[in-house]
Short mmCIF file of C-alpha atoms and ligand atoms in Angstrom, two decimals:
data_model
loop_
_atom_site.label_atom_id
_atom_site.label_comp_id
_atom_site.label_asym_id
_atom_site.label_seq_id
_atom_site.Cartn_x
_atom_site.Cartn_y
_atom_site.Cartn_z
CA MET A 1 89.17 87.69 65.22
CA HIS A 2 91.66 86.69 62.53
CA GLY A 3 91.23 89.89 60.56
CA PHE A 4 93.57 92.86 60.81
CA THR A 5 91.61 96.03 61.53
CA GLU A 6 92.36 99.53 62.78
CA GLU A 7 91.60 98.18 66.23
CA THR A 8 94.15 95.41 65.76
CA ARG A 9 96.74 97.98 64.73
CA ALA A 10 96.05 100.07 67.80
CA LEU A 11 96.37 97.00 69.98
CA GLY A 12 99.67 96.13 68.31
CA GLU A 13 100.99 99.57 69.16
CA GLU A 14 99.89 99.19 72.75
CA ILE A 15 101.50 95.78 73.04
CA LEU A 16 104.77 97.09 71.63
CA ARG A 17 104.61 100.10 73.93
CA TYR A 18 104.12 97.85 76.92
CA ALA A 19 106.95 95.53 75.91
CA ALA A 20 109.33 98.39 75.13
CA GLU A 21 108.58 100.11 78.43
CA ARG A 22 109.11 96.91 80.38
CA LEU A 23 112.46 96.36 78.68
CA ALA A 24 113.54 99.94 79.35
CA LEU A 25 112.86 99.78 83.10
CA ASP A 26 116.01 100.23 85.15
CA PRO A 27 115.73 99.16 87.83
CA VAL A 28 112.89 96.77 87.19
CA PRO A 29 110.42 96.58 90.08
CA LEU A 30 110.64 93.29 91.97
CA ASP A 31 106.85 93.13 92.41
CA GLY A 32 105.36 90.49 94.65
CA THR A 33 103.17 87.50 95.10
CA THR A 34 99.54 87.46 96.21
CA THR A 35 96.52 85.28 96.91
CA VAL A 36 93.87 83.79 94.66
CA GLU A 37 91.29 85.87 96.53
CA ALA A 38 93.10 89.10 95.76
CA LEU A 39 93.30 88.22 92.07
CA ASP A 40 89.68 87.08 92.03
CA ALA A 41 88.76 90.53 93.22
CA VAL A 42 90.21 92.12 90.09
CA ALA A 43 90.23 89.40 87.43
CA ALA A 44 87.50 86.85 88.12
CA GLY A 45 85.27 86.48 85.08
CA ALA A 46 87.87 87.96 82.72
CA ILE A 47 86.89 85.37 80.12
CA ASN A 48 83.32 85.91 78.97
CA ALA A 49 81.33 85.04 75.86
CA LYS A 50 81.64 88.41 74.12
CA GLY A 51 85.24 89.30 74.90
CA ARG A 52 86.41 92.55 76.45
CA GLY A 53 88.79 93.66 73.72
CA GLY A 54 92.56 93.50 73.58
CA ILE A 55 93.21 96.90 75.12
CA ASP A 56 91.15 95.99 78.14
CA ALA A 57 92.78 92.55 78.40
CA LEU A 58 96.23 94.16 78.24
CA ARG A 59 95.27 96.62 80.95
CA LEU A 60 94.13 93.77 83.16
CA PHE A 61 97.53 92.15 82.74
CA GLU A 62 99.53 95.36 83.09
CA GLU A 63 97.71 96.75 86.10
CA HIS A 64 97.04 93.61 88.07
CA LEU A 65 98.47 90.30 86.92
CA ALA A 66 101.97 91.49 86.01
CA LEU A 67 102.33 93.08 89.45
CA ALA A 68 101.65 89.71 91.02
CA CYS A 69 104.60 88.10 89.21
CA LEU A 70 108.16 88.48 90.47
CA SER A 71 110.66 89.95 88.02
CA THR A 72 113.28 87.22 87.72
CA ASP A 73 115.63 89.80 86.20
CA HIS A 74 115.57 92.04 89.27
CA PRO A 75 119.21 92.54 90.37
CA ARG A 76 118.40 91.34 93.90
CA TYR A 77 116.46 88.29 92.76
CA LEU A 78 119.11 85.78 93.81
CA SER A 79 116.92 82.74 94.56
CA PHE A 80 116.83 79.42 92.71
CA ILE A 81 118.45 80.33 89.38
CA PRO A 82 117.30 83.75 88.10
CA CYS A 83 116.76 84.67 84.45
CA ALA A 84 118.22 87.88 83.06
CA PRO A 85 117.64 87.97 79.28
CA THR A 86 119.52 90.38 77.07
CA ARG A 87 117.31 93.09 75.60
CA GLU A 88 117.91 91.61 72.14
CA ALA A 89 116.87 88.11 73.17
CA ALA A 90 113.75 89.33 74.97
CA MET A 91 112.72 91.51 72.02
CA PHE A 92 113.26 88.76 69.50
CA ASP A 93 110.97 86.50 71.49
CA LEU A 94 108.19 88.80 70.29
CA VAL A 95 109.29 88.20 66.70
CA VAL A 96 109.27 84.44 67.18
CA GLY A 97 105.76 84.70 68.58
CA ALA A 98 104.61 86.75 65.62
CA SER A 99 106.11 84.43 63.02
CA SER A 100 104.11 81.18 63.25
CA ILE A 101 107.15 78.99 62.76
CA TYR A 102 106.94 75.25 63.29
CA ALA A 103 110.47 74.37 64.32
CA GLY A 104 110.08 70.62 64.69
CA SER A 105 111.15 69.82 61.15
CA TRP A 106 113.60 71.09 58.56
CA LEU A 107 110.89 71.00 55.88
CA GLU A 108 108.75 73.48 57.77
CA GLY A 109 111.30 75.55 59.65
CA ALA A 110 114.62 75.28 57.78
CA GLY A 111 115.69 78.88 58.44
CA ALA A 112 114.94 78.70 62.14
CA VAL A 113 116.47 75.24 62.50
CA TYR A 114 119.61 76.39 60.71
CA ALA A 115 119.96 79.36 63.07
CA GLU A 116 119.29 77.24 66.17
CA ASN A 117 121.94 74.79 65.01
CA GLN A 118 124.45 77.63 64.74
CA ALA A 119 123.76 78.51 68.38
CA LEU A 120 124.06 74.85 69.38
CA ARG A 121 127.37 74.70 67.52
CA TRP A 122 128.73 77.59 69.57
CA ILE A 123 127.94 75.64 72.73
CA ALA A 124 129.34 72.39 71.30
CA ASP A 125 132.58 74.22 70.46
CA LEU A 126 132.82 75.63 73.98
CA ALA A 127 132.45 72.11 75.32
CA GLY A 128 134.94 70.71 72.80
CA LEU A 129 132.45 68.30 71.25
CA PRO A 130 133.17 66.92 67.76
CA GLU A 131 131.85 68.44 64.50
CA THR A 132 129.25 65.67 64.29
CA ALA A 133 127.66 66.62 67.64
CA GLY A 134 124.15 68.03 67.57
CA GLY A 135 120.75 68.08 69.19
CA SER A 136 118.03 70.64 69.73
CA PHE A 137 116.62 73.26 72.04
CA VAL A 138 114.05 71.83 74.41
CA GLN A 139 111.82 73.33 77.06
CA GLY A 140 114.17 73.11 80.02
CA GLY A 141 116.81 71.12 81.79
CA THR A 142 114.26 68.64 83.08
CA ILE A 143 113.22 67.63 79.57
CA GLY A 144 116.84 67.86 78.39
CA ASN A 145 118.01 65.45 81.07
CA LEU A 146 115.08 63.11 80.49
CA SER A 147 115.64 63.06 76.73
CA ALA A 148 119.36 62.37 77.10
CA LEU A 149 118.71 59.58 79.60
CA VAL A 150 116.07 57.97 77.39
CA THR A 151 118.68 57.93 74.60
CA ALA A 152 121.28 56.53 76.99
CA ARG A 153 119.01 53.69 78.03
CA ALA A 154 117.93 52.81 74.50
CA THR A 155 121.59 52.72 73.46
CA ALA A 156 122.67 50.63 76.44
CA ARG A 157 119.91 48.10 75.91
CA GLU A 158 120.74 47.86 72.23
CA ARG A 159 124.38 47.13 73.09
CA ALA A 160 123.83 44.91 76.14
CA ALA A 161 124.40 41.18 76.09
CA GLU A 162 121.32 39.05 75.67
CA GLY A 163 119.10 38.98 78.73
CA VAL A 164 120.78 42.07 80.26
CA ARG A 165 118.58 45.15 80.67
CA PRO A 166 120.47 48.03 82.27
CA TYR A 167 118.10 50.02 84.50
CA ARG A 168 120.28 52.12 86.77
CA ILE A 169 121.68 55.63 86.79
CA ALA A 170 124.62 56.68 88.95
CA ALA A 171 124.56 60.23 90.30
CA THR A 172 125.31 62.09 93.52
CA VAL A 173 122.76 63.38 96.00
CA GLY A 174 123.73 66.85 94.77
CA ALA A 175 122.43 66.00 91.28
CA HIS A 176 119.39 68.07 90.31
CA SER A 177 115.92 66.89 91.34
CA SER A 178 115.07 66.42 87.66
CA ILE A 179 117.31 63.32 87.59
CA ALA A 180 115.09 61.67 90.20
CA THR A 181 112.08 62.80 88.18
CA ALA A 182 113.54 61.23 85.04
CA CYS A 183 114.05 57.99 86.97
CA ARG A 184 110.43 58.00 88.09
CA VAL A 185 109.18 58.66 84.56
CA MET A 186 111.46 55.97 83.14
CA ASP A 187 110.98 53.49 85.99
CA ALA A 188 114.76 53.54 86.43
CA GLU A 189 116.72 53.43 89.66
CA GLN A 190 119.01 56.20 90.82
CA VAL A 191 122.02 54.96 92.76
CA SER A 192 123.73 57.63 94.86
CA VAL A 193 127.48 57.97 94.65
CA PRO A 194 129.16 59.51 97.71
CA VAL A 195 130.88 62.83 97.11
CA ASN A 196 134.36 63.94 98.20
CA ASP A 197 134.98 66.69 100.76
CA ARG A 198 134.50 69.29 98.00
CA LEU A 199 131.03 67.79 97.34
CA GLN A 200 132.19 66.45 93.97
CA LEU A 201 131.49 63.20 92.21
CA THR A 202 134.84 61.56 91.45
CA GLY A 203 135.95 58.69 89.24
CA ASP A 204 137.15 56.65 92.22
CA ASN A 205 133.88 56.88 94.11
CA LEU A 206 131.99 56.16 90.91
CA ARG A 207 134.05 53.05 90.18
CA ALA A 208 133.40 51.69 93.68
CA VAL A 209 129.64 52.11 93.32
CA LEU A 210 129.54 50.60 89.82
CA GLU A 211 131.54 47.58 90.96
CA GLU A 212 129.41 47.14 94.06
CA HIS A 213 126.15 47.08 92.07
CA GLY A 214 127.44 45.53 88.86
CA PRO A 215 128.42 47.91 86.04
CA GLU A 216 126.26 46.05 83.52
CA THR A 217 123.13 47.16 85.40
CA PHE A 218 123.83 50.86 84.69
CA PHE A 219 122.87 52.69 81.54
CA ALA A 220 124.12 56.16 82.47
CA VAL A 221 126.27 58.22 84.77
CA VAL A 222 125.09 61.77 85.43
CA ALA A 223 127.72 64.33 86.36
CA THR A 224 126.83 67.92 87.13
CA SER A 225 128.84 70.87 85.87
CA GLY A 226 127.55 73.40 88.30
CA SER A 227 125.20 71.87 90.89
CA THR A 228 122.15 74.00 91.57
CA ASN A 229 122.61 74.34 95.31
CA PHE A 230 126.36 75.06 95.41
CA GLY A 231 127.63 75.36 91.84
CA VAL A 232 129.84 72.29 92.33
CA ILE A 233 131.53 70.99 89.19
CA ASP A 234 132.13 67.26 89.42
CA GLU A 235 135.52 65.77 88.51
CA LEU A 236 134.53 65.33 84.90
CA ASP A 237 137.81 63.91 83.65
CA SER A 238 138.09 61.04 86.11
CA ILE A 239 134.37 60.28 85.66
CA ALA A 240 134.83 60.15 81.87
CA GLU A 241 137.69 57.71 82.41
CA VAL A 242 135.49 55.32 84.39
CA CYS A 243 132.57 55.63 81.96
CA GLU A 244 134.88 54.72 79.09
CA GLU A 245 136.34 51.82 81.03
CA PHE A 246 132.89 50.31 81.64
CA GLY A 247 131.25 51.49 78.41
CA ILE A 248 128.58 53.50 80.24
CA TRP A 249 126.91 56.63 78.84
CA PHE A 250 128.37 59.84 80.31
CA HIS A 251 125.79 62.62 80.64
CA VAL A 252 126.81 66.06 81.89
CA ASP A 253 124.08 68.25 83.36
CA GLY A 254 125.23 71.82 82.88
CA ALA A 255 121.74 73.32 83.02
CA TYR A 256 122.94 76.10 85.29
CA GLY A 257 126.72 75.96 85.19
CA GLY A 258 127.40 74.97 81.59
CA ALA A 259 127.54 78.64 80.69
CA GLY A 260 130.80 78.94 82.60
CA LEU A 261 132.47 77.21 79.65
CA ALA A 262 132.50 80.65 78.04
CA ALA A 263 134.40 82.19 80.97
CA PRO A 264 138.20 81.77 80.82
CA SER A 265 138.59 82.27 84.59
CA VAL A 266 136.72 79.03 85.33
CA ARG A 267 137.03 77.07 82.07
CA GLY A 268 139.75 74.81 83.51
CA LYS A 269 137.29 73.31 86.00
CA TYR A 270 135.36 71.66 83.16
CA THR A 271 138.19 69.53 81.82
CA GLY A 272 136.72 66.22 80.69
CA VAL A 273 133.37 67.63 79.54
CA GLU A 274 134.56 67.08 75.96
CA ARG A 275 134.39 63.33 76.61
CA CYS A 276 130.65 63.27 77.41
CA ASP A 277 128.00 61.45 75.38
CA SER A 278 125.40 64.11 76.06
CA PHE A 279 125.35 67.56 77.57
CA ILE A 280 122.74 70.16 78.49
CA VAL A 281 122.84 73.85 79.31
CA ASP A 282 119.87 76.15 79.89
CA PRO A 283 120.36 79.47 78.07
CA HIS A 284 117.43 80.68 80.21
CA LYS A 285 119.71 80.50 83.23
CA TRP A 286 123.20 81.93 82.77
CA LEU A 287 123.20 82.58 79.01
CA PHE A 288 120.72 85.42 79.12
CA ALA A 289 117.86 83.98 77.04
CA PRO A 290 114.22 84.29 78.05
CA PHE A 291 112.29 81.27 79.36
CA ASP A 292 112.14 78.58 78.31
CA CYS A 293 115.23 77.28 76.61
CA CYS A 294 117.55 74.30 77.13
CA ALA A 295 120.30 73.31 74.70
CA LEU A 296 120.57 69.52 74.44
CA LEU A 297 123.62 68.09 72.67
CA TYR A 298 124.66 64.57 71.78
CA ARG A 299 128.08 63.36 70.72
CA GLU A 300 126.33 60.94 68.33
CA PRO A 301 122.94 62.40 67.41
CA SER A 302 121.97 59.29 65.43
CA LEU A 303 121.56 57.43 68.73
CA ALA A 304 119.00 60.01 69.85
CA ARG A 305 117.09 59.66 66.58
CA VAL A 306 116.72 55.93 67.18
CA ALA A 307 115.37 56.60 70.66
CA HIS A 308 113.11 59.58 69.93
CA THR A 309 111.84 59.75 66.36
CA GLN A 310 108.07 59.37 66.27
CA HIS A 311 106.78 57.21 63.45
CA ALA A 312 103.33 57.55 61.91
CA SER A 313 101.93 57.46 58.41
CA TYR A 314 101.17 61.19 58.53
CA LEU A 315 104.79 61.92 59.51
CA ASP A 316 106.45 59.75 56.84
CA VAL A 317 107.11 62.76 54.61
CA LEU A 318 109.29 64.15 57.40
CA THR A 319 110.89 61.02 58.83
CA ASP A 320 111.77 59.54 55.42
CA ALA A 321 113.76 62.66 54.47
CA PRO A 322 117.47 62.88 55.36
CA ASP A 323 116.97 66.31 56.94
CA TRP A 324 117.81 67.55 60.42
CA ASN A 325 114.52 67.49 62.33
CA PRO A 326 115.01 68.91 65.84
CA THR A 327 112.02 67.01 67.13
CA ASP A 328 113.90 63.71 66.63
CA TYR A 329 116.29 64.41 69.50
CA SER A 330 114.00 64.75 72.48
CA VAL A 331 110.74 63.91 74.11
CA GLY A 332 108.03 65.97 72.40
CA LEU A 333 106.90 66.63 68.83
CA THR A 334 105.59 70.14 68.17
CA ARG A 335 108.14 72.74 69.06
CA ARG A 336 108.53 76.49 69.21
CA ALA A 337 111.76 77.89 67.73
CA ARG A 338 112.82 78.55 71.31
CA GLY A 339 116.50 78.74 70.45
CA LEU A 340 115.97 81.73 68.15
CA PRO A 341 115.98 84.53 70.76
CA PHE A 342 119.28 83.15 72.05
CA TRP A 343 120.68 82.91 68.50
CA PHE A 344 119.56 86.45 67.70
CA SER A 345 121.28 87.85 70.76
CA LEU A 346 124.48 85.93 70.01
CA VAL A 347 124.52 87.33 66.48
CA ALA A 348 123.68 90.85 67.64
CA ASN A 349 126.05 91.09 70.61
CA GLY A 350 128.86 88.74 69.65
CA THR A 351 130.23 85.99 71.85
CA ASP A 352 132.78 88.27 73.58
CA ALA A 353 129.90 90.10 75.23
CA TYR A 354 128.73 86.77 76.66
CA THR A 355 132.16 86.04 78.07
CA GLU A 356 132.29 89.51 79.64
CA ALA A 357 128.81 89.25 81.14
CA ILE A 358 129.50 85.83 82.66
CA GLU A 359 132.87 86.98 84.02
CA GLN A 360 131.12 89.99 85.51
CA THR A 361 128.75 87.77 87.52
CA LEU A 362 131.69 85.63 88.64
CA GLU A 363 133.48 88.74 89.83
CA ILE A 364 130.45 89.86 91.83
CA THR A 365 130.27 86.40 93.38
CA ARG A 366 133.94 86.61 94.42
CA PHE A 367 133.23 90.02 95.88
CA ALA A 368 130.28 88.60 97.83
CA GLU A 369 132.47 85.77 99.09
CA GLN A 370 135.11 88.23 100.33
CA GLU A 371 132.46 90.34 102.05
CA VAL A 372 130.98 87.29 103.77
CA THR A 373 134.42 86.22 104.93
CA ARG A 374 135.17 89.74 106.20
CA ARG A 375 132.04 89.89 108.36
CA GLU A 376 132.10 88.33 111.83
CA TYR A 377 128.44 87.35 111.75
CA LEU A 378 128.70 85.45 108.45
CA GLU A 379 130.60 82.38 107.30
CA VAL A 380 131.12 80.78 103.87
CA VAL A 381 129.95 77.16 103.82
CA ARG A 382 131.82 76.10 100.69
CA GLU A 383 134.14 78.16 98.54
CA ALA A 384 132.26 79.07 95.35
CA ASP A 385 133.32 77.34 92.12
CA LEU A 386 130.98 79.43 90.00
CA SER A 387 128.35 82.06 90.77
CA VAL A 388 126.44 80.39 93.59
CA LEU A 389 127.48 81.30 97.13
CA VAL A 390 126.16 79.47 100.20
CA PHE A 391 126.81 80.95 103.60
CA ARG A 392 125.76 80.85 107.22
CA ARG A 393 124.50 83.62 109.50
CA ARG A 394 126.04 82.72 112.82
CA GLY A 395 123.45 82.32 115.53
CA TRP A 396 120.43 82.13 113.24
CA GLU A 397 117.75 79.48 113.51
CA PRO A 398 115.78 78.43 110.41
CA ALA A 399 112.97 80.81 111.44
CA ASP A 400 115.42 83.74 111.36
CA TYR A 401 116.45 82.99 107.78
CA HIS A 402 112.83 82.76 106.72
CA ALA A 403 111.82 85.94 108.51
CA TRP A 404 114.74 87.80 106.87
CA SER A 405 113.83 86.45 103.43
CA ASP A 406 110.11 87.20 103.86
CA GLY A 407 110.94 90.72 104.99
CA LEU A 408 113.07 91.41 101.92
CA LEU A 409 110.29 90.29 99.61
CA ALA A 410 107.57 92.14 101.49
CA ARG A 411 109.56 95.38 101.17
CA GLU A 412 110.37 94.51 97.53
CA GLU A 413 114.05 94.83 98.38
CA GLY A 414 115.10 91.42 97.19
CA PHE A 415 114.12 87.82 96.66
CA VAL A 416 116.62 85.59 98.42
CA VAL A 417 115.11 82.38 99.78
CA PRO A 418 117.12 80.19 102.15
CA THR A 419 118.38 76.76 101.18
CA SER A 420 119.55 73.82 103.26
CA HIS A 421 122.49 71.45 103.34
CA ASP A 422 122.95 68.45 105.60
CA GLY A 423 119.82 69.48 107.46
CA GLU A 424 121.06 73.01 108.15
CA THR A 425 119.19 76.08 106.89
CA LEU A 426 121.55 78.46 105.08
CA ALA A 427 121.59 81.60 102.95
CA ARG A 428 122.28 81.28 99.23
CA PHE A 429 122.98 83.77 96.44
CA ALA A 430 122.72 82.65 92.80
CA ILE A 431 124.19 85.44 90.69
CA VAL A 432 123.54 85.23 86.96
CA ASN A 433 122.37 88.78 86.36
CA PRO A 434 125.10 91.14 85.13
CA ARG A 435 123.06 94.00 86.60
CA THR A 436 123.58 92.74 90.14
CA THR A 437 126.06 95.21 91.63
CA ARG A 438 128.42 95.35 94.58
CA GLU A 439 125.95 97.75 96.22
CA ASP A 440 123.20 95.12 95.90
CA ILE A 441 125.41 92.56 97.63
CA LEU A 442 126.40 94.96 100.40
CA ALA A 443 122.79 95.95 101.04
CA LEU A 444 121.69 92.32 101.33
CA LEU A 445 124.57 91.35 103.63
CA ASP A 446 124.01 94.45 105.78
CA SER A 447 120.38 93.43 106.18
CA MET A 448 121.56 90.26 107.96
CA ALA A 449 123.68 92.02 110.56
C1 PLP B 1 117.72 74.14 86.69
C2 PLP B 1 118.40 72.84 86.60
C3 PLP B 1 117.80 71.75 85.97
C4 PLP B 1 116.37 71.79 85.49
O1 PLP B 1 116.20 72.70 84.48
P1 PLP B 1 114.75 73.31 84.15
O2 PLP B 1 115.06 74.21 83.01
O3 PLP B 1 114.32 74.04 85.39
O4 PLP B 1 113.85 72.19 83.82
C5 PLP B 1 118.53 70.59 85.82
N1 PLP B 1 119.78 70.50 86.29
C6 PLP B 1 120.41 71.53 86.91
C7 PLP B 1 121.81 71.35 87.38
C8 PLP B 1 119.73 72.73 87.09
O5 PLP B 1 120.34 73.74 87.73
#
């Protein structure tokens, strides 16, 4: 099965045909979800001893399995955080797959690592981080946050006075669930900081919490630059001030919202991000890269190397070299060159196209906000900072929101699941797809009348 035959060539053509046709679809079908029983009926026993051939395997995927997966790039997929890759990024993912690149080390993947670092540099420049900043692309924001926090703790413990072992993280309740996950993995404690009336973490509230619990017990503060539920950007500047005052690591989670750094209309909201010790943004969210891709950046990458480099006799040839090995900056060893599709698209399209595409989604969000405000039966819950809009349908019980959402999906008209805040079920649009139009928004809002 490692040979290249006429049959392999034919399969290659089929695979490329399938991929090209999927990328050309406009609109893409939303497709739907299904049950194990339904898939058993068509795909049970797909793996057998003799194999059924690539063409047959592709057909199984194309005709059955793919239809049971939602298209996250559908213009009315507005749940969670969607993923709308550029055509260039999606296509280049095929190239990465075909290239057998090990991108954990410079020795093995210099060309890929160089290119990934260029893409990281673009993000570091947007954030205003120094020339010496660096990191790597990891699987997602969860691993990015965990890796940054592991580095924060190692650094804090190294610097702490004798007998002091910082074990706490300060964050708001609006911080992403992956922060709580990181705490569980690390056996650390998350202390919640109250938010202001705009749902933001502020320096003043942070200082009060640090003083109450003892600042020396904290190894990191996590601010969010674009919370997942509301798109709230914390008061980064005043938080940075307090972190500097107490000498605590300042991590900014921009997994979703970090992309807004490239949009002039909202850039001012991020003031202070340049003072962070670590920063993440998921290009698979609002920077139009395919899953899965998180950019993880450190102000001082050497601190991450101390925390993360794996040492073993069989790795000495890599770890003894002075090279930039992406694997040294995060949890994990083997890595796909997952930043390459993003890099390719940046090179191909230019960064202005990114700014335009992000601004376009912000404009659609502002339009949606106006339309919600205009309609008697709807009400904005919190003015949108970025491209997430949370609103209320007056008179609806939780069951009404769910029935509306289920109906949209069943008719393949949209995927818009409800969220909740302070115990109240609410509607939420997360708009990161430049193909989401005003007509899409109007149709969804009309369906709630
Ligand atoms: C999505 C998200 C994460 C987690 O990222 P994954 O890529 O899903 O692991 C972390 N923080 C924020 C703010 C997010 O929106």
